[in-house]
Amino acid sequence: MDATYLSPRSWGWRALIALPLLGGCSGPQSTLQPAGVDAEQIARLFWWMSGFAILIWGVVIGCAVFVTYIKPRSHDSRVARWLILGGGVVVPPLVLGVLLAFGLSLLPSLSAPAEDGLQISVSGERWWRRVRYPTPSGGTVELANEVRLPVGERVGFRLTSPDVIHSFWIPSLGGKVDMIPGRTTRLSLEPTEVGVFRGACAEFCGTSHALMNFRVVVMEPDAFDTWLEQQASPARPPQGEVARRGQEAFLANGCGACHAIRGTSADGVLGPDLTHVGSRLSLAAGTLPTDAESFERWISHPDDIKPGVNMPAFDMLPAPQIHSIATYLSQLE
Amino acid sequence: MNDRTYSHDERDDRARREAQERRLSAPWQTPRGWRYWSAVNNSEVGLWYTATSFIFFLFAGVLALLMRTQLAIPENDFLSATTYNQVFTLHGSVMMFLFGVPIFEAFSIMILPQMLGARDLPFPRLSAYGYWSFLIGGIFVCGSIFFGVAPEGGWFMYPPLTTAYQEGLGADIWLLGLSFIEVASLAAAVELIVGVLKTRPPGMRINLLPLYAWYILVVAVMILFAFPPLIAGDLLFEMERAFDWPFFDPSRGGDPLLWQHLFWIFGHPEVYIIFLPAIALVAMIVPTFARRPIVGYSWVVLAAVGTGFISFGLWAHHMYTTGLPNISLAFFSAASQAVAIPTGVQIFCFLATVMAGRFVRSVPMLFVTGALAIFVLGGLTGVMVAIAPFDFQAHDTYFVVAHLHYVLIGGVLFPVAAGLYYFYPMATGKLLAEKPGYWAFWLMFIGFNVTFLPMHFTGLLGMPRRVFTYAADIGFDGLNLVSTIGAFILAAGVAVLVIEVLRPKGKQPYAKRNPWNAGTLEWLGEMPGKPWGVRSIPLVKGRYPLWDQPHLIRDVDAGRFYLPDAEEGKRETLITTTIDADPIQCLRVPGPTFITLWAALFTGGAFIFATYKWYLAAGTSALLALVTVLVWLWTGTAKIPEKRSKDVGLGVSLPLYASGSTSVGWWAMFITMIGDMSAYASLLFGYFFFWTVHDDFPPDPAAGPGLFWPVVAAALLLGAWVCTLLSRHWNRRDRPLAFTLGLGLGAVLNVAGILALLAGPHLNGLDPTRHVYPATVWVLVLWTTIHLGVGLVMQCYCIARRWAGRMTAEHDIDIRNVTLYWHFMAITSGVTVLVIAGFPLLA
């Protein structure tokens, strides 16, 4: 449970429901520990609805248990008829009407476009995300599996997919939207807290659907600007002999056919851009850390880590070569 | 003297009755030995059907345990990603298509005739054909997992994943195997609608119908409108997979969302199709154990009809996250809320009944109470996810997994378990023991909640559905482990139930007659049941005849009602009018045959061979299926009786033959064609869907099928229809030559029309693989021409029947039904031509 939900302004029943779940609501991917305007509105809607749901459940089941196991004798059939009329016909439309009005009143703000804010394009591909930021200079910078956002700003997302249907979802910040081939869908989010969160794919997209996650870093606006500027710059040259050999091996073995490293001759577009891969919080769509050892594992046997992945295994390369490539890539901060 | 005469009469009476019983039991005997499998009677077919769908249920349950084992701990490697994906796809598909829908059809085939005091359903061979198709298709689909080629695209099979990115056979097995089963489901729906409308006992007006029958009527009608869109979708899908027609490929104008619409127009009503029959069981069980008639009969009926109706208007709530405009989100949110209202009414009617009655404890009622507790919670979470903003978070997470299992296990599995305990003596003559029932209930109830209650929170913590694994550091592990433990407790409960059902009960005495003191006709039979079902078909005067009519059982057994005898040694049952249930015909129903099994085998072959793209074998199999069905129809239907009418008892004499709208065959044709039209309408929906999503559709007017050939085709086909109509008229006038020439000319015009219809797109060079526009034109043309081809077979069949003397001026079922079919052909061809040739002029 997030602390704000135990503050005095929270409702008593809310704490009551939450009590058995203390600690069960938190996590980097939790919808109940909101860190964005949209997620907060939806979480509030959820708590209200669950409160009412439990109340209604209690009344209906209490009534059923009463007439069956507590007082199974015959009751007045006129009362029974009133029960149908009241419980079945009159009350539900009222309750549902209020709920509908409350729930739908959130729609305009949830789907509010981020008119003049930052616009990020995200493409869901099997099984990673291509993320494109516009740079202040008017260009674009491409990265993968990591979304960084300035806190307190409404950010728009343009969502596409070149292959199958995926979805884009950052539970801590707000709801999800599908990424559909042939269409561009939109989403806007407004983070309210600085921190690292997790995003996931919710639409089944094939073998490694489970392994298509990403990190979301919400930063102070200044830090964000610095970061974006740094991402827009070309890759730093290799540091040290091993990394230098790693860069050579990377280019010699054709890695550049699929991957781009700005500042080198590698300019492939099929796979993730690796210009600053070492600065990312995860490798292979949220499955591995970005240390040299993980790069080695990934390059040698990507299919073991992510079944069905498009990248071929490079375990035919000599181990020292893999090691040097891994060292080089992990340095690309 | 008086005494002696009396006893003499009594002896006469007994002798007469015994002779009646001998004659009556002869035609209704179940075949013995290996011929047992040729049985078509509802009690045998219903039993096989029930047992088979339970076996599929257990199979899918084992798949669920495999999934839970895999998810017990994070980053588990018990199942590979591919295997897991196959397992969850099959789990969903089998539960929905091989258990959820068939179990209701199975139960209904078994108990509906008994409930209506009928001896059988009107088309027993159709039930048998449906059963064999279901068995073959089910084994085919389930078996695929043992070869590692099971479908792995989810039970919803969203393209383009399944059309362009899954090379294997899996998707084809899903499409063709399940299409085959859907056809069987449609056959059962037709059978059950006609059964409810036409085979009721005299006096059972529509307002006296047992609630179960009302629900079955509603559900069968829903199937008629819900399954065809999926069959149409399957057709588009398989055309894309097999022949590269780009219906769902955005690079050639297709759209993956079309599939989602077609799938959910089927998929949402589907939920109610499997939920309402389970509630129907509750509606029969509750009054029995409340010892009083249902309170609010009309409310229940209205609510059932209302639920069925509304359920077709909320499919898009499965698509809230596809970027629908706010206005659609609001509409579908409201519609999804609205469906909760009739559902609530039904629940309160049951509560009111228990309240007003004297509640008696029993295992079935315990399951019903448990079902209520679970289902109401599922309904409430359903209301929550129906609100679009909350669904943006909950959609495709474990919250929805929890919600749907609360709805389906509470709304289907628990009522079915209650129904199993309740109806078991009706099927076998013996009661299930109470103690294992309580054990099963508590294990299932506790296990269920331990499994699925935590899943609400797993979902809210952000765990998406359909993931084969999850990372250790995001807090999913504890809840998942609890769910896995719960799943095994639930499985233990199911195992107790299964053991109790299978336990040999040879020494256990038979239950007493009407063991639960119920009020409805299905409890009229003796224990164990006799092959004929009811000794005589009673005159019904109330909703609960066994409570309302004293001495009913005695009078039925004494043969004092209708059809106490089978003088001609034929299987007979009564046909009554749709609303008032006045007897209008004594229907002879067919007996055991293997031909239905052969027909199902060949039909199955056509689908199964097509999966492997062995088109020659598939075509041959389809041809054999056609021949088998023709032989079946030729030898088994529309038989001319040896006399016009017969005395059915109580001084009523009824005709043995009826044609036109009084005959059951005409109704079956009409209902089938309604289903057929809804499949056709779904294809048209596809055409106009593309028109709405594209700025230019049709893309280039010059590339269409043109005007000339389609208009020629329309004129020729109109002629074929008129000729068919006229020949029916000439047959009535007993002018065989005019009839033959008329129908022959109709057949010729039909063939010419088919060719002209094909000529339009063909001569204008429409290539269906190039763009979605020619593909949609071609699919409408193909649909129409295949139907006309069937119409051609029918025309020739009628000519042959007439010349073989199997159809006469008076006995004209065949041509009447074929004319009815042709009315629908006139609509189909007319609309096809208007759309493919006329619409481009407007657009």
mmCIF file of N, CA, C and O in Angstrom, chain A residues 21 24 26 28-29 31 42 46 53 57 64 68 72 74-75 79-80 87-88 96 99 103 111 126 163-165 169 171 174 176 178 183 198 202-204 207 209, chain B residues 85 152 160 165 255 257 260 321-322 326 337 345 348 351-352 355-357 359 361 372-373 380 383 389-390 392-393 395-397 457 460-462 465-467 474:
data_model
loop_
_atom_site.group_PDB
_atom_site.id
_atom_site.type_symbol
_atom_site.label_atom_id
_atom_site.label_comp_id
_atom_site.label_asym_id
_atom_site.label_seq_id
_atom_site.Cartn_x
_atom_site.Cartn_y
_atom_site.Cartn_z
ATOM 1 N N LEU A 21 -4.457 -6.974 2.513
ATOM 2 C CA LEU A 21 -3.610 -6.940 1.320
ATOM 3 C C LEU A 21 -2.416 -6.035 1.522
ATOM 4 O O LEU A 21 -1.701 -5.725 0.595
ATOM 5 N N GLY A 24 0.457 -5.999 -0.440
ATOM 6 C CA GLY A 24 0.089 -6.722 -1.653
ATOM 7 C C GLY A 24 -0.233 -5.785 -2.796
ATOM 8 O O GLY A 24 -0.447 -6.222 -3.907
ATOM 9 N N SER A 26 1.617 -3.008 -3.609
ATOM 10 C CA SER A 26 2.733 -2.229 -4.123
ATOM 11 C C SER A 26 3.553 -3.071 -5.083
ATOM 12 O O SER A 26 3.452 -4.288 -5.106
ATOM 13 N N PRO A 28 6.470 -2.385 -8.747
ATOM 14 C CA PRO A 28 6.831 -1.449 -9.814
ATOM 15 C C PRO A 28 5.802 -1.424 -10.934
ATOM 16 O O PRO A 28 5.903 -0.620 -11.849
ATOM 17 N N GLN A 29 4.823 -2.311 -10.877
ATOM 18 C CA GLN A 29 3.879 -2.429 -11.978
ATOM 19 C C GLN A 29 2.452 -2.356 -11.457
ATOM 20 O O GLN A 29 1.529 -2.841 -12.089
ATOM 21 N N THR A 31 -1.205 -1.078 -10.323
ATOM 22 C CA THR A 31 -2.196 -0.058 -10.664
ATOM 23 C C THR A 31 -2.709 0.611 -9.394
ATOM 24 O O THR A 31 -3.377 1.624 -9.467
ATOM 25 N N ILE A 42 -8.153 6.301 -11.883
ATOM 26 C CA ILE A 42 -8.701 4.957 -12.068
ATOM 27 C C ILE A 42 -8.641 4.188 -10.754
ATOM 28 O O ILE A 42 -9.569 3.454 -10.414
ATOM 29 N N PHE A 46 -11.611 2.472 -8.802
ATOM 30 C CA PHE A 46 -11.582 1.068 -8.374
ATOM 31 C C PHE A 46 -11.986 0.923 -6.911
ATOM 32 O O PHE A 46 -12.800 0.085 -6.561
ATOM 33 N N ALA A 53 -19.225 -2.930 -4.394
ATOM 34 C CA ALA A 53 -19.388 -4.322 -4.816
ATOM 35 C C ALA A 53 -19.443 -5.239 -3.597
ATOM 36 O O ALA A 53 -20.302 -6.114 -3.491
ATOM 37 N N TRP A 57 -22.574 -7.475 -2.527
ATOM 38 C CA TRP A 57 -22.363 -8.919 -2.402
ATOM 39 C C TRP A 57 -22.821 -9.385 -1.016
ATOM 40 O O TRP A 57 -23.536 -10.358 -0.875
ATOM 41 N N ALA A 64 -29.477 -14.545 0.919
ATOM 42 C CA ALA A 64 -29.606 -15.938 0.472
ATOM 43 C C ALA A 64 -29.347 -16.904 1.621
ATOM 44 O O ALA A 64 -30.090 -17.877 1.813
ATOM 45 N N THR A 68 -32.056 -19.573 3.393
ATOM 46 C CA THR A 68 -31.824 -20.999 3.187
ATOM 47 C C THR A 68 -31.388 -21.688 4.479
ATOM 48 O O THR A 68 -32.026 -22.622 4.926
ATOM 49 N N PRO A 72 -34.997 -21.197 7.252
ATOM 50 C CA PRO A 72 -35.490 -21.807 6.007
ATOM 51 C C PRO A 72 -37.007 -21.926 5.933
ATOM 52 O O PRO A 72 -37.527 -22.404 4.947
ATOM 53 N N SER A 74 -41.029 -20.924 5.558
ATOM 54 C CA SER A 74 -41.686 -20.168 4.502
ATOM 55 C C SER A 74 -41.931 -18.733 4.955
ATOM 56 O O SER A 74 -42.500 -18.496 6.018
ATOM 57 N N HIS A 75 -41.467 -17.777 4.150
ATOM 58 C CA HIS A 75 -41.705 -16.374 4.462
ATOM 59 C C HIS A 75 -42.873 -15.869 3.633
ATOM 60 O O HIS A 75 -43.335 -16.543 2.716
ATOM 61 N N VAL A 79 -43.620 -10.324 0.463
ATOM 62 C CA VAL A 79 -42.284 -9.765 0.680
ATOM 63 C C VAL A 79 -41.349 -10.252 -0.434
ATOM 64 O O VAL A 79 -40.542 -9.500 -0.980
ATOM 65 N N ALA A 80 -41.514 -11.534 -0.786
ATOM 66 C CA ALA A 80 -40.663 -12.114 -1.830
ATOM 67 C C ALA A 80 -40.857 -11.362 -3.146
ATOM 68 O O ALA A 80 -39.895 -11.075 -3.855
ATOM 69 N N GLY A 87 -35.085 -5.397 -5.425
ATOM 70 C CA GLY A 87 -33.702 -5.814 -5.627
ATOM 71 C C GLY A 87 -33.350 -6.016 -7.079
ATOM 72 O O GLY A 87 -32.210 -5.793 -7.492
ATOM 73 N N GLY A 88 -34.323 -6.457 -7.867
ATOM 74 C CA GLY A 88 -34.011 -6.777 -9.249
ATOM 75 C C GLY A 88 -34.292 -5.647 -10.212
ATOM 76 O O GLY A 88 -33.561 -5.444 -11.177
ATOM 77 N N LEU A 96 -26.416 1.425 -10.979
ATOM 78 C CA LEU A 96 -25.619 1.374 -12.209
ATOM 79 C C LEU A 96 -25.588 2.725 -12.900
ATOM 80 O O LEU A 96 -24.580 3.121 -13.476
ATOM 81 N N LEU A 99 -23.073 4.872 -11.119
ATOM 82 C CA LEU A 99 -21.734 4.375 -11.422
ATOM 83 C C LEU A 99 -21.313 4.770 -12.834
ATOM 84 O O LEU A 99 -20.179 5.216 -13.074
ATOM 85 N N GLY A 103 -18.193 6.915 -13.740
ATOM 86 C CA GLY A 103 -17.115 6.294 -14.508
ATOM 87 C C GLY A 103 -16.865 7.011 -15.826
ATOM 88 O O GLY A 103 -15.725 7.310 -16.180
ATOM 89 N N SER A 111 -8.642 10.657 -21.838
ATOM 90 C CA SER A 111 -8.221 10.612 -23.237
ATOM 91 C C SER A 111 -7.814 11.995 -23.722
ATOM 92 O O SER A 111 -7.723 12.238 -24.913
ATOM 93 N N ARG A 126 7.925 -7.611 -32.330
ATOM 94 C CA ARG A 126 8.110 -8.869 -31.598
ATOM 95 C C ARG A 126 9.549 -8.997 -31.129
ATOM 96 O O ARG A 126 10.423 -9.219 -31.955
ATOM 97 N N ASP A 163 4.082 -5.489 -36.997
ATOM 98 C CA ASP A 163 3.850 -6.927 -37.173
ATOM 99 C C ASP A 163 2.508 -7.393 -36.619
ATOM 100 O O ASP A 163 1.560 -7.542 -37.365
ATOM 101 N N VAL A 164 2.437 -7.633 -35.318
ATOM 102 C CA VAL A 164 1.186 -8.149 -34.750
ATOM 103 C C VAL A 164 0.660 -7.135 -33.736
ATOM 104 O O VAL A 164 1.292 -6.115 -33.497
ATOM 105 N N ILE A 165 -0.486 -7.443 -33.139
ATOM 106 C CA ILE A 165 -1.055 -6.508 -32.174
ATOM 107 C C ILE A 165 -0.315 -6.640 -30.837
ATOM 108 O O ILE A 165 -0.161 -7.742 -30.314
ATOM 109 N N TRP A 169 1.463 -0.341 -22.035
ATOM 110 C CA TRP A 169 0.835 -0.235 -20.716
ATOM 111 C C TRP A 169 1.864 0.050 -19.645
ATOM 112 O O TRP A 169 2.826 -0.701 -19.480
ATOM 113 N N PRO A 171 1.284 0.456 -15.888
ATOM 114 C CA PRO A 171 0.216 0.416 -14.878
ATOM 115 C C PRO A 171 0.308 1.543 -13.854
ATOM 116 O O PRO A 171 -0.715 2.076 -13.435
ATOM 117 N N GLY A 174 -1.087 4.830 -15.871
ATOM 118 C CA GLY A 174 -2.416 4.917 -16.459
ATOM 119 C C GLY A 174 -2.786 3.669 -17.225
ATOM 120 O O GLY A 174 -2.085 2.653 -17.160
ATOM 121 N N LYS A 176 -4.020 1.182 -20.572
ATOM 122 C CA LYS A 176 -3.272 0.671 -21.714
ATOM 123 C C LYS A 176 -4.001 0.959 -23.016
ATOM 124 O O LYS A 176 -5.228 1.189 -23.022
ATOM 125 N N ASP A 178 -3.934 -0.551 -27.228
ATOM 126 C CA ASP A 178 -3.357 -1.541 -28.148
ATOM 127 C C ASP A 178 -2.527 -0.856 -29.217
ATOM 128 O O ASP A 178 -2.788 0.282 -29.599
ATOM 129 N N ARG A 183 -2.697 0.894 -38.064
ATOM 130 C CA ARG A 183 -3.364 2.006 -37.388
ATOM 131 C C ARG A 183 -2.380 2.725 -36.488
ATOM 132 O O ARG A 183 -1.376 2.146 -36.092
ATOM 133 N N ARG A 198 7.566 -0.015 -14.296
ATOM 134 C CA ARG A 198 7.677 -1.072 -15.277
ATOM 135 C C ARG A 198 6.498 -1.028 -16.231
ATOM 136 O O ARG A 198 5.370 -0.796 -15.808
ATOM 137 N N ALA A 202 0.293 -6.253 -22.842
ATOM 138 C CA ALA A 202 -0.871 -6.950 -22.316
ATOM 139 C C ALA A 202 -1.604 -7.735 -23.394
ATOM 140 O O ALA A 202 -2.401 -8.602 -23.082
ATOM 141 N N GLU A 203 -1.341 -7.435 -24.660
ATOM 142 C CA GLU A 203 -2.047 -8.160 -25.725
ATOM 143 C C GLU A 203 -1.170 -9.308 -26.180
ATOM 144 O O GLU A 203 -0.017 -9.090 -26.560
ATOM 145 N N PHE A 204 -1.725 -10.509 -26.159
ATOM 146 C CA PHE A 204 -0.929 -11.684 -26.503
ATOM 147 C C PHE A 204 -0.347 -11.520 -27.904
ATOM 148 O O PHE A 204 -1.077 -11.329 -28.873
ATOM 149 N N THR A 207 5.043 -16.078 -29.062
ATOM 150 C CA THR A 207 5.831 -16.919 -28.159
ATOM 151 C C THR A 207 6.331 -16.180 -26.919
ATOM 152 O O THR A 207 6.127 -16.631 -25.805
ATOM 153 N N HIS A 209 5.545 -13.249 -25.608
ATOM 154 C CA HIS A 209 4.681 -12.180 -25.112
ATOM 155 C C HIS A 209 5.028 -11.811 -23.663
ATOM 156 O O HIS A 209 5.004 -10.638 -23.285
ATOM 157 N N ASN B 85 1.868 -21.605 -24.369
ATOM 158 C CA ASN B 85 0.926 -20.894 -25.230
ATOM 159 C C ASN B 85 -0.088 -21.847 -25.847
ATOM 160 O O ASN B 85 -1.264 -21.528 -25.989
ATOM 161 N N GLU B 152 -1.764 -21.940 -31.018
ATOM 162 C CA GLU B 152 -1.108 -21.177 -29.956
ATOM 163 C C GLU B 152 -1.355 -19.688 -30.113
ATOM 164 O O GLU B 152 -0.482 -18.872 -29.847
ATOM 165 N N PRO B 160 -2.987 -10.122 -36.920
ATOM 166 C CA PRO B 160 -2.196 -10.892 -37.896
ATOM 167 C C PRO B 160 -1.257 -11.926 -37.251
ATOM 168 O O PRO B 160 -0.607 -12.651 -37.996
ATOM 169 N N TYR B 165 2.050 -14.896 -38.759
ATOM 170 C CA TYR B 165 3.244 -15.175 -37.973
ATOM 171 C C TYR B 165 3.240 -16.553 -37.338
ATOM 172 O O TYR B 165 4.065 -16.858 -36.511
ATOM 173 N N ASP B 255 -7.892 -5.371 -42.414
ATOM 174 C CA ASP B 255 -7.859 -4.758 -41.092
ATOM 175 C C ASP B 255 -8.034 -5.825 -40.020
ATOM 176 O O ASP B 255 -9.048 -6.523 -40.003
ATOM 177 N N LEU B 257 -8.863 -5.541 -37.118
ATOM 178 C CA LEU B 257 -9.994 -5.312 -36.211
ATOM 179 C C LEU B 257 -11.290 -5.942 -36.713
ATOM 180 O O LEU B 257 -12.190 -6.196 -35.924
ATOM 181 N N GLN B 260 -11.715 -8.982 -34.871
ATOM 182 C CA GLN B 260 -12.111 -8.773 -33.477
ATOM 183 C C GLN B 260 -13.609 -8.504 -33.377
ATOM 184 O O GLN B 260 -14.277 -9.007 -32.480
ATOM 185 N N THR B 321 -9.694 -1.149 -25.512
ATOM 186 C CA THR B 321 -8.349 -0.590 -25.609
ATOM 187 C C THR B 321 -7.849 -0.514 -27.051
ATOM 188 O O THR B 321 -6.667 -0.338 -27.290
ATOM 189 N N THR B 322 -8.752 -0.679 -28.034
ATOM 190 C CA THR B 322 -8.296 -0.625 -29.417
ATOM 191 C C THR B 322 -8.353 0.789 -29.971
ATOM 192 O O THR B 322 -8.199 0.992 -31.171
ATOM 193 N N ASN B 326 -14.659 7.970 -27.807
ATOM 194 C CA ASN B 326 -15.342 8.024 -26.516
ATOM 195 C C ASN B 326 -16.819 7.708 -26.596
ATOM 196 O O ASN B 326 -17.377 7.106 -25.688
ATOM 197 N N GLN B 337 -23.501 -2.413 -18.694
ATOM 198 C CA GLN B 337 -24.136 -2.267 -17.378
ATOM 199 C C GLN B 337 -25.557 -2.794 -17.431
ATOM 200 O O GLN B 337 -26.034 -3.442 -16.511
ATOM 201 N N VAL B 345 -32.438 -9.623 -11.929
ATOM 202 C CA VAL B 345 -33.850 -10.003 -11.767
ATOM 203 C C VAL B 345 -33.968 -11.511 -11.587
ATOM 204 O O VAL B 345 -34.688 -12.001 -10.705
ATOM 205 N N PHE B 348 -32.854 -12.553 -8.135
ATOM 206 C CA PHE B 348 -33.822 -12.215 -7.095
ATOM 207 C C PHE B 348 -35.081 -13.065 -7.191
ATOM 208 O O PHE B 348 -35.728 -13.331 -6.176
ATOM 209 N N LEU B 351 -34.143 -16.144 -5.324
ATOM 210 C CA LEU B 351 -34.129 -15.847 -3.883
ATOM 211 C C LEU B 351 -35.546 -15.760 -3.342
ATOM 212 O O LEU B 351 -35.858 -16.306 -2.281
ATOM 213 N N ALA B 352 -36.400 -15.064 -4.093
ATOM 214 C CA ALA B 352 -37.781 -14.890 -3.658
ATOM 215 C C ALA B 352 -38.485 -16.234 -3.550
ATOM 216 O O ALA B 352 -39.285 -16.468 -2.639
ATOM 217 N N MET B 355 -37.369 -17.931 -0.500
ATOM 218 C CA MET B 355 -37.912 -17.209 0.638
ATOM 219 C C MET B 355 -39.368 -17.579 0.886
ATOM 220 O O MET B 355 -39.774 -17.838 2.027
ATOM 221 N N ALA B 356 -40.134 -17.633 -0.186
ATOM 222 C CA ALA B 356 -41.561 -17.902 -0.034
ATOM 223 C C ALA B 356 -41.845 -19.373 0.204
ATOM 224 O O ALA B 356 -42.918 -19.737 0.669
ATOM 225 N N GLY B 357 -40.860 -20.221 -0.122
ATOM 226 C CA GLY B 357 -41.099 -21.652 0.040
ATOM 227 C C GLY B 357 -40.515 -22.185 1.331
ATOM 228 O O GLY B 357 -40.040 -21.434 2.173
ATOM 229 N N PHE B 359 -37.563 -24.239 2.503
ATOM 230 C CA PHE B 359 -36.297 -24.680 1.940
ATOM 231 C C PHE B 359 -35.874 -26.036 2.492
ATOM 232 O O PHE B 359 -35.912 -26.269 3.692
ATOM 233 N N ARG B 361 -32.713 -28.766 2.563
ATOM 234 C CA ARG B 361 -31.278 -28.878 2.269
ATOM 235 C C ARG B 361 -30.993 -30.076 1.378
ATOM 236 O O ARG B 361 -31.623 -31.125 1.530
ATOM 237 N N LEU B 372 -24.233 -19.141 -6.446
ATOM 238 C CA LEU B 372 -24.724 -17.776 -6.257
ATOM 239 C C LEU B 372 -23.624 -16.900 -5.662
ATOM 240 O O LEU B 372 -23.345 -15.801 -6.157
ATOM 241 N N ALA B 373 -22.976 -17.417 -4.599
ATOM 242 C CA ALA B 373 -21.947 -16.623 -3.931
ATOM 243 C C ALA B 373 -20.828 -16.276 -4.899
ATOM 244 O O ALA B 373 -20.312 -15.153 -4.911
ATOM 245 N N LEU B 380 -20.394 -8.651 -10.190
ATOM 246 C CA LEU B 380 -20.026 -7.315 -9.719
ATOM 247 C C LEU B 380 -18.691 -6.864 -10.297
ATOM 248 O O LEU B 380 -18.546 -5.704 -10.701
ATOM 249 N N VAL B 383 -19.397 -5.699 -13.723
ATOM 250 C CA VAL B 383 -19.874 -4.321 -13.785
ATOM 251 C C VAL B 383 -18.685 -3.369 -13.709
ATOM 252 O O VAL B 383 -18.635 -2.347 -14.388
ATOM 253 N N PRO B 389 -13.084 3.272 -18.254
ATOM 254 C CA PRO B 389 -11.843 3.737 -17.620
ATOM 255 C C PRO B 389 -11.182 2.682 -16.746
ATOM 256 O O PRO B 389 -9.958 2.531 -16.773
ATOM 257 N N PHE B 390 -11.963 1.937 -15.968
ATOM 258 C CA PHE B 390 -11.337 0.909 -15.149
ATOM 259 C C PHE B 390 -10.776 -0.197 -16.026
ATOM 260 O O PHE B 390 -9.707 -0.755 -15.761
ATOM 261 N N PHE B 392 -9.408 0.107 -18.834
ATOM 262 C CA PHE B 392 -8.108 0.495 -19.398
ATOM 263 C C PHE B 392 -6.981 -0.104 -18.558
ATOM 264 O O PHE B 392 -5.923 -0.462 -19.070
ATOM 265 N N GLN B 393 -7.197 -0.188 -17.248
ATOM 266 C CA GLN B 393 -6.189 -0.819 -16.396
ATOM 267 C C GLN B 393 -6.384 -2.337 -16.334
ATOM 268 O O GLN B 393 -5.430 -3.092 -16.436
ATOM 269 N N HIS B 395 -8.057 -4.522 -18.264
ATOM 270 C CA HIS B 395 -8.111 -5.297 -19.497
ATOM 271 C C HIS B 395 -6.848 -6.141 -19.693
ATOM 272 O O HIS B 395 -5.739 -5.643 -19.495
ATOM 273 N N ASP B 396 -7.054 -7.402 -20.088
ATOM 274 C CA ASP B 396 -5.934 -8.303 -20.357
ATOM 275 C C ASP B 396 -4.989 -8.490 -19.171
ATOM 276 O O ASP B 396 -3.800 -8.738 -19.346
ATOM 277 N N THR B 397 -5.543 -8.374 -17.959
ATOM 278 C CA THR B 397 -4.739 -8.708 -16.789
ATOM 279 C C THR B 397 -5.407 -9.876 -16.053
ATOM 280 O O THR B 397 -6.514 -10.292 -16.407
ATOM 281 N N PHE B 457 -6.032 -9.439 -7.379
ATOM 282 C CA PHE B 457 -4.931 -8.570 -6.942
ATOM 283 C C PHE B 457 -3.693 -8.785 -7.803
ATOM 284 O O PHE B 457 -2.969 -7.831 -8.083
ATOM 285 N N LEU B 460 -4.301 -6.506 -10.546
ATOM 286 C CA LEU B 460 -4.145 -5.094 -10.202
ATOM 287 C C LEU B 460 -2.685 -4.742 -9.953
ATOM 288 O O LEU B 460 -2.269 -3.603 -10.128
ATOM 289 N N LEU B 461 -1.894 -5.748 -9.563
ATOM 290 C CA LEU B 461 -0.460 -5.511 -9.412
ATOM 291 C C LEU B 461 0.225 -5.385 -10.756
ATOM 292 O O LEU B 461 1.418 -5.114 -10.827
ATOM 293 N N GLY B 462 -0.522 -5.664 -11.824
ATOM 294 C CA GLY B 462 0.025 -5.441 -13.148
ATOM 295 C C GLY B 462 0.407 -6.695 -13.902
ATOM 296 O O GLY B 462 1.132 -6.622 -14.894
ATOM 297 N N ARG B 465 -2.306 -11.108 -18.716
ATOM 298 C CA ARG B 465 -2.746 -12.477 -19.004
ATOM 299 C C ARG B 465 -1.793 -13.118 -19.995
ATOM 300 O O ARG B 465 -1.054 -12.443 -20.695
ATOM 301 N N ARG B 466 -1.903 -14.435 -20.098
ATOM 302 C CA ARG B 466 -1.249 -15.194 -21.172
ATOM 303 C C ARG B 466 0.257 -15.051 -21.159
ATOM 304 O O ARG B 466 0.898 -15.071 -22.191
ATOM 305 N N VAL B 467 0.834 -14.862 -19.970
ATOM 306 C CA VAL B 467 2.289 -14.837 -19.876
ATOM 307 C C VAL B 467 2.744 -16.198 -19.370
ATOM 308 O O VAL B 467 2.151 -16.734 -18.442
ATOM 309 N N ILE B 474 8.878 -8.492 -9.033
ATOM 310 C CA ILE B 474 7.794 -7.532 -9.180
ATOM 311 C C ILE B 474 6.599 -7.877 -8.300
ATOM 312 O O ILE B 474 5.521 -7.335 -8.456
#
